[in-house]
mmCIF file of C-alpha atoms and ligand atoms in Angstrom:
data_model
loop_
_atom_site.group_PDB
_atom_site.id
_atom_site.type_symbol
_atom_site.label_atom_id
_atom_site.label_comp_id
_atom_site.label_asym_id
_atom_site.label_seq_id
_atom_site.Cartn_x
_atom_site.Cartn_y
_atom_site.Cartn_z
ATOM 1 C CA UNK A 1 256.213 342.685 -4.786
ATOM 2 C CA UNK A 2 256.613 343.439 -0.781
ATOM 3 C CA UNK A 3 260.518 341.781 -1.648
ATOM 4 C CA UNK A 4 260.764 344.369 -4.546
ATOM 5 C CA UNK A 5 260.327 347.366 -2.601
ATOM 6 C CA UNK A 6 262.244 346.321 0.445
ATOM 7 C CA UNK A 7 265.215 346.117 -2.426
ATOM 8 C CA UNK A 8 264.727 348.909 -3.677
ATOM 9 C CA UNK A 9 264.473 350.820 -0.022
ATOM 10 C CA UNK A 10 267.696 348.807 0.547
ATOM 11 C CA UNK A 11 269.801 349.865 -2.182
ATOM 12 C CA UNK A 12 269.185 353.173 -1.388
ATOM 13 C CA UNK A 13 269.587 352.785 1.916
ATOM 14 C CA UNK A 14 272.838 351.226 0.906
ATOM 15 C CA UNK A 15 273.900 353.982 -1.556
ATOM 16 C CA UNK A 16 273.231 357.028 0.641
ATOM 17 C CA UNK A 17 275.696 355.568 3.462
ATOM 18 C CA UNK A 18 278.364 354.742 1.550
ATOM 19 C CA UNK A 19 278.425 357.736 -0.250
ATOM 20 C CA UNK A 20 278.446 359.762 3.056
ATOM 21 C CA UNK A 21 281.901 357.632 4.120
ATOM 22 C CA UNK A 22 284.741 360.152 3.738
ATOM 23 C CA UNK A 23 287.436 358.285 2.624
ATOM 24 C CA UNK A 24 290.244 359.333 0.130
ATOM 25 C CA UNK A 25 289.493 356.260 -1.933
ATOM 26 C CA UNK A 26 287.125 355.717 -4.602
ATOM 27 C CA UNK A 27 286.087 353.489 -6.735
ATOM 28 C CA UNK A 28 288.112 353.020 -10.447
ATOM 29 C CA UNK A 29 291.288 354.564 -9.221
ATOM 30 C CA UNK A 30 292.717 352.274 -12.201
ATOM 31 C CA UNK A 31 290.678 352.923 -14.603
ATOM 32 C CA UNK A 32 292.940 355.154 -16.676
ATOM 33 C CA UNK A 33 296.398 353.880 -15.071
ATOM 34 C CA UNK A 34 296.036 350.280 -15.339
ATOM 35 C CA UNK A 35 292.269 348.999 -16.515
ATOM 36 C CA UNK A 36 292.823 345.434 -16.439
ATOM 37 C CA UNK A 37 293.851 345.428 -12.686
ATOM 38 C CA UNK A 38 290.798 344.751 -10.984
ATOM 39 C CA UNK A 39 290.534 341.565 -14.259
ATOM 40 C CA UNK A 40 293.308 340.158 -13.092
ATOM 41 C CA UNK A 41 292.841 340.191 -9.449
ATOM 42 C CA UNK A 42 289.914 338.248 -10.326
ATOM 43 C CA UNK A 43 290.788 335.316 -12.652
ATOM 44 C CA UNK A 44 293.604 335.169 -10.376
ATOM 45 C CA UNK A 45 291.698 334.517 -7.245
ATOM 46 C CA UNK A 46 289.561 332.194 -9.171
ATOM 47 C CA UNK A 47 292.035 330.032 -10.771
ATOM 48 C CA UNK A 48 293.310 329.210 -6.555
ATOM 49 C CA UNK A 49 289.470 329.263 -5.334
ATOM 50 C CA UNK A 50 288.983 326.778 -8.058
ATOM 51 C CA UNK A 51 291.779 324.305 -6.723
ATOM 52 C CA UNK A 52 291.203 325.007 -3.204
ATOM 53 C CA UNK A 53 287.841 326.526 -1.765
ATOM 54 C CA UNK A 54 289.134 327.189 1.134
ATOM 55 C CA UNK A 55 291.665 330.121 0.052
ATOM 56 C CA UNK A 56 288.557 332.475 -0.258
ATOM 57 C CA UNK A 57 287.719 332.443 3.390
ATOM 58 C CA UNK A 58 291.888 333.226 3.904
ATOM 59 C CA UNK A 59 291.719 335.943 1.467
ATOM 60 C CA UNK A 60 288.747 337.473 3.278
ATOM 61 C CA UNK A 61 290.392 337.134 6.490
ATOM 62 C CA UNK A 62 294.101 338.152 5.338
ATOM 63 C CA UNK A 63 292.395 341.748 3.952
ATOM 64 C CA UNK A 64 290.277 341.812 7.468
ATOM 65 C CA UNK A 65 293.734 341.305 9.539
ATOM 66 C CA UNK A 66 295.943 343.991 7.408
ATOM 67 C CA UNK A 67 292.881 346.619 7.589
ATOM 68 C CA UNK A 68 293.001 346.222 11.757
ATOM 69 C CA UNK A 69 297.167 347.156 11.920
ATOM 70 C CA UNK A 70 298.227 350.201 10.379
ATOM 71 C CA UNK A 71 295.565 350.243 8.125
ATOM 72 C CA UNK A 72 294.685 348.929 5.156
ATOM 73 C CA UNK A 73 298.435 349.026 3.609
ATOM 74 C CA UNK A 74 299.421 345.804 2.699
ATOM 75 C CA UNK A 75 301.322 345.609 6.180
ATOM 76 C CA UNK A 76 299.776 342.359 7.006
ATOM 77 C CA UNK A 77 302.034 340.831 3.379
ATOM 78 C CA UNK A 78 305.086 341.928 4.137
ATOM 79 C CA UNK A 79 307.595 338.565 5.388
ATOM 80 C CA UNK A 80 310.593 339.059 7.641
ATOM 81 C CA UNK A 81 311.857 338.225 11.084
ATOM 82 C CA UNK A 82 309.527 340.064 13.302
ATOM 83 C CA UNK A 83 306.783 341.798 10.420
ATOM 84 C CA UNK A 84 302.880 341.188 11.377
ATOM 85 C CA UNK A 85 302.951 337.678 9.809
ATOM 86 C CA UNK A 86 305.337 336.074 12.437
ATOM 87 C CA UNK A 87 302.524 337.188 15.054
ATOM 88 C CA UNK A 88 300.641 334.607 16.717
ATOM 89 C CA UNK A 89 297.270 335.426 15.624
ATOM 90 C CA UNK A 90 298.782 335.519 11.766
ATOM 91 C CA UNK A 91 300.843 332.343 12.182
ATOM 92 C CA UNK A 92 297.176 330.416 9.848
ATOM 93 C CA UNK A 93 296.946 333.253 7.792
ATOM 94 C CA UNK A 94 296.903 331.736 4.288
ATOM 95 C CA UNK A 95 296.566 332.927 0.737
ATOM 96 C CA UNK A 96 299.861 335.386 0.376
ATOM 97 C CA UNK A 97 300.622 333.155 -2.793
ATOM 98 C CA UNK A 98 297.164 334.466 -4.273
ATOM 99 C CA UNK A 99 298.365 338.418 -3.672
ATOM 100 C CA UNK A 100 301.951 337.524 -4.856
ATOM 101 C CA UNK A 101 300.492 336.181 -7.981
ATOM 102 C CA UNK A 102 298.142 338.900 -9.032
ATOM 103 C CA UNK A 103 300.723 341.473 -7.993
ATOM 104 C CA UNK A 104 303.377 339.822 -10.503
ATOM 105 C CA UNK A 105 300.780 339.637 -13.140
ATOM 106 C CA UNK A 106 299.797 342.688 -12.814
ATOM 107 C CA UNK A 107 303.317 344.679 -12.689
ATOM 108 C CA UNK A 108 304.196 342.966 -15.843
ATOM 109 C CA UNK A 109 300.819 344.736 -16.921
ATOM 110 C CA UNK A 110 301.419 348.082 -15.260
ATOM 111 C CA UNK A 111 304.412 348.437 -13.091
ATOM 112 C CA UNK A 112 304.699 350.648 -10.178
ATOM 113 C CA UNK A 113 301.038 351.360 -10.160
ATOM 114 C CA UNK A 114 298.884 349.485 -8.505
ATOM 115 C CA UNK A 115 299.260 348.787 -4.506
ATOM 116 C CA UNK A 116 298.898 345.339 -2.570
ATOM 117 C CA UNK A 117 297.388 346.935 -0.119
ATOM 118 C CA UNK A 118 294.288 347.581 -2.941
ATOM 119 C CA UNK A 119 294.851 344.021 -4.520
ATOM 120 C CA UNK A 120 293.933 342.135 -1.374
ATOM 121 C CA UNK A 121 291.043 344.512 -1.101
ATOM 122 C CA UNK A 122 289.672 343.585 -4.364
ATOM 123 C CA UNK A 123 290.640 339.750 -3.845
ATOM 124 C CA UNK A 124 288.743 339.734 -1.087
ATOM 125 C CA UNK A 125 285.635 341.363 -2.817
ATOM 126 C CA UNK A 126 286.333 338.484 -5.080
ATOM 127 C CA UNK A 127 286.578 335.897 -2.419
ATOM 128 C CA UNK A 128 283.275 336.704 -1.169
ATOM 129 C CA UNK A 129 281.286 336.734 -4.984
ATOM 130 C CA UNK A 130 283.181 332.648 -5.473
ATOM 131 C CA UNK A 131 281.684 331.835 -1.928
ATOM 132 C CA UNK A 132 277.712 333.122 -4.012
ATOM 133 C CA UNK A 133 277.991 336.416 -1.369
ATOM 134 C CA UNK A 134 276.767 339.603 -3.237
ATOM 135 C CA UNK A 135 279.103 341.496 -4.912
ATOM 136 C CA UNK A 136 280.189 345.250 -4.019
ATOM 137 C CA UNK A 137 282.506 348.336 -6.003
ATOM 138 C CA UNK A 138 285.768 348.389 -4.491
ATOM 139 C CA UNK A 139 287.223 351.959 -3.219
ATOM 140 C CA UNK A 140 291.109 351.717 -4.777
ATOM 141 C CA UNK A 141 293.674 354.525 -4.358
ATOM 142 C CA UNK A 142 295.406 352.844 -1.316
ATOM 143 C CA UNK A 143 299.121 353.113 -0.804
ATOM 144 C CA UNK A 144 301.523 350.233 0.492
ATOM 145 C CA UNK A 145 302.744 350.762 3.763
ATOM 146 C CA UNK A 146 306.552 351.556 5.321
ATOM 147 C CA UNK A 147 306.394 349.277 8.138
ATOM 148 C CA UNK A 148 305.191 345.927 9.351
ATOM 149 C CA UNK A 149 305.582 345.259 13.500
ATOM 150 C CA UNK A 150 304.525 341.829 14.940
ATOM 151 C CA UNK A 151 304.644 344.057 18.001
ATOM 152 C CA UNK A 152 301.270 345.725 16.783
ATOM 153 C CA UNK A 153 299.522 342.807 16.270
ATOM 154 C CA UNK A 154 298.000 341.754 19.812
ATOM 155 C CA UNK A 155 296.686 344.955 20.528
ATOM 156 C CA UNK A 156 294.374 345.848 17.406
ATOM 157 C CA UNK A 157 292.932 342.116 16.380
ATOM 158 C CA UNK A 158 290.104 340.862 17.787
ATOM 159 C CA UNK A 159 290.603 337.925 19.424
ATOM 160 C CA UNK A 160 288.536 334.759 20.083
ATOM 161 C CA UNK A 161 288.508 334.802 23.757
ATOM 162 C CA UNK A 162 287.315 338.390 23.598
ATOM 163 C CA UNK A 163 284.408 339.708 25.856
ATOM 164 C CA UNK A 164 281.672 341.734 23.591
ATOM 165 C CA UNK A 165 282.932 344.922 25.259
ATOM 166 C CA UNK A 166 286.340 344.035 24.451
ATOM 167 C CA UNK A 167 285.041 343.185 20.878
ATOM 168 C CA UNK A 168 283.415 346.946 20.323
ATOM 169 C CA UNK A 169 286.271 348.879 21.959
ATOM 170 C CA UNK A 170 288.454 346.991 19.104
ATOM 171 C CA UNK A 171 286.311 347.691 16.354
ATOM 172 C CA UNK A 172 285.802 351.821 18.002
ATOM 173 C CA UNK A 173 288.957 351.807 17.819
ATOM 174 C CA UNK A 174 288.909 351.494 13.871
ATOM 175 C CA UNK A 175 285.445 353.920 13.815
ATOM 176 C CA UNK A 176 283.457 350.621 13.105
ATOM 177 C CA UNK A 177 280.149 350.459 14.954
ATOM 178 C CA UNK A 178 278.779 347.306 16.963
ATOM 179 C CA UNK A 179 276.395 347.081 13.810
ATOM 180 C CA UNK A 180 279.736 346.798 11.865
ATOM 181 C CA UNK A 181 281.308 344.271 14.420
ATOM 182 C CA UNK A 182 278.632 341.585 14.053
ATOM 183 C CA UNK A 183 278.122 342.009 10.023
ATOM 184 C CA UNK A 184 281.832 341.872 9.924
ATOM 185 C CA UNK A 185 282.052 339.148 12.270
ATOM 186 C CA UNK A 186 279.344 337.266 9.415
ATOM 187 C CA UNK A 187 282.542 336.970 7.075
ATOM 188 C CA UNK A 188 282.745 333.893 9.445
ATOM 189 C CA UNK A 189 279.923 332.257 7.260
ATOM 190 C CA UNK A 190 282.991 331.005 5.081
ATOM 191 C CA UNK A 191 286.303 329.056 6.608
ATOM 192 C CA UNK A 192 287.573 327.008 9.599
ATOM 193 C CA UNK A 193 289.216 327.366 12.632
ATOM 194 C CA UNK A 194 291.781 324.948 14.421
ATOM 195 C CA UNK A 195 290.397 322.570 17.070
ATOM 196 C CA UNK A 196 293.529 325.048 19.333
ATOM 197 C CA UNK A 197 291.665 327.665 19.246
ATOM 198 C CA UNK A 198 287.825 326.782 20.978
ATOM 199 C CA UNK A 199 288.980 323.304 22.407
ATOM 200 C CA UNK A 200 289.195 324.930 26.052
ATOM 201 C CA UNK A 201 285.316 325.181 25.704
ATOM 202 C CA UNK A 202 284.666 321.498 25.219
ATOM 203 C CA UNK A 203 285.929 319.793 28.155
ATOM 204 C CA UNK A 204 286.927 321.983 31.319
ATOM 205 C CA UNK A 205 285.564 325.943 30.705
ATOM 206 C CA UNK A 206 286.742 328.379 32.563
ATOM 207 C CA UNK A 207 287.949 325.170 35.241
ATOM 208 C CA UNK A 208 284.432 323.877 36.090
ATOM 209 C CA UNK A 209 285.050 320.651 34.899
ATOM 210 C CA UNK A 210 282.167 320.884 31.789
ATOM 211 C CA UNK A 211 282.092 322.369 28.796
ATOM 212 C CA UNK A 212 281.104 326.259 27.765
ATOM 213 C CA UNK A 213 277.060 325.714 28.898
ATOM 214 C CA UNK A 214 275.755 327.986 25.659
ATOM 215 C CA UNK A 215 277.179 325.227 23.197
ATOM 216 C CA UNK A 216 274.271 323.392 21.776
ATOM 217 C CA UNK A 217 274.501 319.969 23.796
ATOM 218 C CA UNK A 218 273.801 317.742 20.021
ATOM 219 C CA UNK A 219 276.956 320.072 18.737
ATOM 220 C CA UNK A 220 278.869 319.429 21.380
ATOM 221 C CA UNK A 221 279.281 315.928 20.901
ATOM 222 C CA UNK A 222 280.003 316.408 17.297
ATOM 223 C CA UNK A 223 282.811 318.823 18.211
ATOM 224 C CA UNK A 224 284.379 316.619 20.822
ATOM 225 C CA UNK A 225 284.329 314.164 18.300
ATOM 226 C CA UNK A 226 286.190 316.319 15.409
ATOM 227 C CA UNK A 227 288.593 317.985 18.277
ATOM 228 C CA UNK A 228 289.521 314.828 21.212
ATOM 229 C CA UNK A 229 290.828 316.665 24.297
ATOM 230 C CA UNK A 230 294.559 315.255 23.541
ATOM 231 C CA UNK A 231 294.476 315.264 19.531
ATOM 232 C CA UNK A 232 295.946 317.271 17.132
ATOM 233 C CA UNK A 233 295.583 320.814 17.571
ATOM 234 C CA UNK A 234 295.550 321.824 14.294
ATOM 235 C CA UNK A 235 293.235 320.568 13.164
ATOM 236 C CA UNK A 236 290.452 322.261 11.300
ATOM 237 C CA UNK A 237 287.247 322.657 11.428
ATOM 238 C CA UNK A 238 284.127 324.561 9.929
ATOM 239 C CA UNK A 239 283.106 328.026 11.401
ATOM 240 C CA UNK A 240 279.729 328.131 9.911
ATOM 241 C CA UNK A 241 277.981 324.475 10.425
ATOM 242 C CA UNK A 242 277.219 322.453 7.654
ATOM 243 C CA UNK A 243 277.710 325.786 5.224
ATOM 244 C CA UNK A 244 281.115 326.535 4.981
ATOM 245 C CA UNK A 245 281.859 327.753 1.451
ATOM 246 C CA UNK A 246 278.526 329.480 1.014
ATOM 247 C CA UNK A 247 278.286 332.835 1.908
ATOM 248 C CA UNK A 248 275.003 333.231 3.799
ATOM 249 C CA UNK A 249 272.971 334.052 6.786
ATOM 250 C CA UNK A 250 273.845 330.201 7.998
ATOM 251 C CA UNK A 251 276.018 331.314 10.442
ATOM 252 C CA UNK A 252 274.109 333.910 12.472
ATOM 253 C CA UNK A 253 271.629 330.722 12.497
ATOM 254 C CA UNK A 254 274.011 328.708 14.072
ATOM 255 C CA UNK A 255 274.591 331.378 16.450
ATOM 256 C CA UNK A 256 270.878 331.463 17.404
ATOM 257 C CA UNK A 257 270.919 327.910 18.262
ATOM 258 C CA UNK A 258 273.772 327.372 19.666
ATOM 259 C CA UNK A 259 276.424 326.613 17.325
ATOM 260 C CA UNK A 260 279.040 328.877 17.223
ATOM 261 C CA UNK A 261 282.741 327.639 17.485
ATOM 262 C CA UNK A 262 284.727 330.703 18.512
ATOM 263 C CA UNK A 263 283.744 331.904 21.777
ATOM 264 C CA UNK A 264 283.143 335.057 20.408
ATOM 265 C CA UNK A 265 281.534 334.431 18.249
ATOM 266 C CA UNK A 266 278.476 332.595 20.498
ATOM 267 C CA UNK A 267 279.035 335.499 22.632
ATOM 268 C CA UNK A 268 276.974 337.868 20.121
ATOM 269 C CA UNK A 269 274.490 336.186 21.474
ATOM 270 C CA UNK A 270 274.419 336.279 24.943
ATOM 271 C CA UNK A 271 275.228 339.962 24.779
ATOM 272 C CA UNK A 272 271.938 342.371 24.612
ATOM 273 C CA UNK A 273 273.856 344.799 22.433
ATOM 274 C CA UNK A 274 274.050 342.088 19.807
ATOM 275 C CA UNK A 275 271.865 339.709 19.815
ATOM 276 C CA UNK A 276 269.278 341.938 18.070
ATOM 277 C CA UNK A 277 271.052 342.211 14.962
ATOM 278 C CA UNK A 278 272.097 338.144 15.027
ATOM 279 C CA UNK A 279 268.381 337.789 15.859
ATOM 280 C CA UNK A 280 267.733 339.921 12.819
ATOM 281 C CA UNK A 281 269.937 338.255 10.441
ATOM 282 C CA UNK A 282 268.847 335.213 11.472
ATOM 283 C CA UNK A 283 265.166 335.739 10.557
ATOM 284 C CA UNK A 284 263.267 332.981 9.147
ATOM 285 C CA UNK A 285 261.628 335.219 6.499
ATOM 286 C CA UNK A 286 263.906 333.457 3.663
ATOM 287 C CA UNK A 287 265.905 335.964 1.338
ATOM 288 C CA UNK A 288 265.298 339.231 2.313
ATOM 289 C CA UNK A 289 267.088 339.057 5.607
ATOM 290 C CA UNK A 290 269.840 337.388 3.629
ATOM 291 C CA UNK A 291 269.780 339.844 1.746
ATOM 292 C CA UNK A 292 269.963 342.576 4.192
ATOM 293 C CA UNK A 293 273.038 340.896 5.330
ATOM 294 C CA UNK A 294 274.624 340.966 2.361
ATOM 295 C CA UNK A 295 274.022 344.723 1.620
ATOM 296 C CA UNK A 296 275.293 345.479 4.953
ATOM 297 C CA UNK A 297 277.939 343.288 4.598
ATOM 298 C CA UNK A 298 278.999 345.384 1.601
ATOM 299 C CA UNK A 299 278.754 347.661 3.051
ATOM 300 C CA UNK A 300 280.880 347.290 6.246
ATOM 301 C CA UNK A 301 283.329 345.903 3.834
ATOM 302 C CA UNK A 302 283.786 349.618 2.317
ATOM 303 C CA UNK A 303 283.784 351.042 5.606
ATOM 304 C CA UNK A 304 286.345 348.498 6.691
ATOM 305 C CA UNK A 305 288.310 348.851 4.055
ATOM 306 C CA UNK A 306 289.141 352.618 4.337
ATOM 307 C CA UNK A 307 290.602 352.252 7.800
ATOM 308 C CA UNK A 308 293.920 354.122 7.777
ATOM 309 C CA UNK A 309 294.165 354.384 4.732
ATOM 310 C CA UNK A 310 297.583 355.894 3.123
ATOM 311 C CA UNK A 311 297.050 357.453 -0.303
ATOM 312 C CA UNK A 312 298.528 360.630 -2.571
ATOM 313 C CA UNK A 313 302.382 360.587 -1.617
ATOM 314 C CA UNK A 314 302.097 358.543 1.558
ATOM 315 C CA UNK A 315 303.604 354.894 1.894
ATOM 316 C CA UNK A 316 304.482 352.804 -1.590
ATOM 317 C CA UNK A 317 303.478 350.793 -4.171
ATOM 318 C CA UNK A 318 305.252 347.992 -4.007
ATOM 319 C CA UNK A 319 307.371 345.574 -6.204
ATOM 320 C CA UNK A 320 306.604 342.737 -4.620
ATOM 321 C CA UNK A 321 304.318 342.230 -2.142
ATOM 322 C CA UNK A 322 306.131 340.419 0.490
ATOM 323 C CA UNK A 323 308.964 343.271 0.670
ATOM 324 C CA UNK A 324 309.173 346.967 1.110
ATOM 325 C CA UNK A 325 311.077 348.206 -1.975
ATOM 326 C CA UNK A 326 314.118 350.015 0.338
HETATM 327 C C1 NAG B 1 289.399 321.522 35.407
HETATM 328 O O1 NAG B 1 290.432 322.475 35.599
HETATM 329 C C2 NAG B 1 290.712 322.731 36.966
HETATM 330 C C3 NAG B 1 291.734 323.855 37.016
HETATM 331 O O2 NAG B 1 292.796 323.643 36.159
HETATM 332 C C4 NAG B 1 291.196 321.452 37.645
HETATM 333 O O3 NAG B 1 291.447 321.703 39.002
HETATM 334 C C5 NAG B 1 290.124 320.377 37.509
HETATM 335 O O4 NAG B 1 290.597 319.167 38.022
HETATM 336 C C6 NAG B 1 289.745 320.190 36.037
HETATM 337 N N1 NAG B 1 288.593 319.284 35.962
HETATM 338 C C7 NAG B 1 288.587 318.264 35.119
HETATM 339 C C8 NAG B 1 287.330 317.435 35.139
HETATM 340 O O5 NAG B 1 289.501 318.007 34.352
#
């Protein structure tokens, strides 16, 4: 009964915020233009999920990269000596064969009408729900964007050798809170990593000759085994211990005890201004804190997912998604 009311409380918790976010999206911006969009996104996305499980954690993170430069505007798709995907933090982005799909499926529906930009937004919506994460309304209405800089790339994404401060000031930067940052950060509770990018922790941190001292001493020998200090870099491995394709409160767990990968992530942590809200999705009282981090996930993910937005005449839609229609 407690559970029921806490729902309740939550929901309209939830409903209150969101509606307070002005964006210039909304939700059913296809409903009279091309009503089977948001269909085909999804059967889409679940006929690759299906095949490979993994793809729903790159869809996730493809929509999380484009919505950090220039917006949310389908920048992050666009291929082409020096666009955002040649970056180096984009180099393992994966699931732009997903997009490209839908996209073609759906202009043969609609042409001309609906944007990437909107159909990696809903794929990754979609991504989460395959994973058994709650499901949210996705605000549609965005426009495709003009341009696509590698250039741009460094600056806006967080990174995981990032302090916490350097963390928020990122995620300020977009208007996202440090509530935001760690319940975005929680998308991490799906996917892997590449041994390349946390192997500096396992052997010599920061040149002291052991590894990073807040890695769980029982997962550190499991991670030295999966990632030798002279084997193959890209290799992959889980973010979220043991729970990789379920999207749950697993990984702020494995944050509590010591069992983060990334850097930064563990570093949630160690900081005061975060550790509270790991602590608190963490809880041990079963599903309501799970479910709390799903709501705010949601949540978060609408916020997230309005950043620089272009709508009305601005930008695009698209043809294809990998090219600007010039
Ligand atoms: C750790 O790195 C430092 C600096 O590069 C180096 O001087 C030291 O020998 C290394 N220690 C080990 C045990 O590899």
């Amino acid at each position: 009964m407690d559970q029921v009311v806490a729902i309740i409380i939550l929901l309209v918790f939830l409903f209150a915020n969101v509606s307070m976010i002005q964006g210039s999206t909304r939700v059913g911006f296809y409903s009279e233009t091309c009503p089977k969009a948001e269909k085909i996104v999804k059967s889409t996305v679940e006929s690759y999920v299906n095949a490979n499980i993994g793809i729903a954690a790159g869809l996730l993170r493809l929509h999380f990269h484009d919505c950090f430069v220039q917006g949310c505007d389908g920048s992050v798709l666009i291929s082409g000596p020096s666009s955002e995907r040649t970056a180096i933090p984009n180099l393992g982005l994966r699931g732009f064969e997903v997009i490209e799909d839908a996209k073609g499926k759906i202009e043969a529906e609609c042409p001309g009408v609906v944007s990437c930009a909107d159909i990696l937004a809903i794929a990754a919506r979609d991504s989460v729900v395959l994973t058994k994460g709650l499901s949210w309304s996705v605000w549609t209405g965005r426009r495709d964007g003009l341009v696509s800089y590698a250039s741009e790339v460094l600056a806006n994404l967080p990174s995981p050798t990032d302090s916490v401060s350097v963390q928020k000031d990122k995620f300020a930067a977009k208007e996202l809170t440090t509530e935001d940052l760690v319940t975005l950060v929680g998308g991490h509770t799906i996917g892997q990593t590449d041994c390349q990018f946390f192997r500096y922790r396992l052997y010599n941190f920061t040149s002291t000759g052991n590894a990073d001292p807040t890695i769980n001493p029982d997962y550190l020998a499991e991670l030295q085994r999966l990632c030798p200090a002279d084997g193959d870099a890209t290799k992959r491995v889980a973010l979220d211990k043991d729970s990789q394709n379920n999207f749950d409160v697993s990984f702020f767990r494995n944050i509590r005890n010591g069992n983060g990968v990334l850097e930064s992530d563990q570093k949630l942590w160690s900081d005061p201004s975060t550790k509270s809200l790991v602590q608190m999705y963490a809880g041990a009282l079963g599903g309501l804190f799970g479910l709390r981090f799903e709501l705010s996930f949601a949540q978060a993910m609408v916020k997230m997912g309005n950043i620089g937005v272009k709508t009305g005449t601005e930008g695009e839609i698209r043809k294809i998604c990998s090219q600007f229609n010039g």
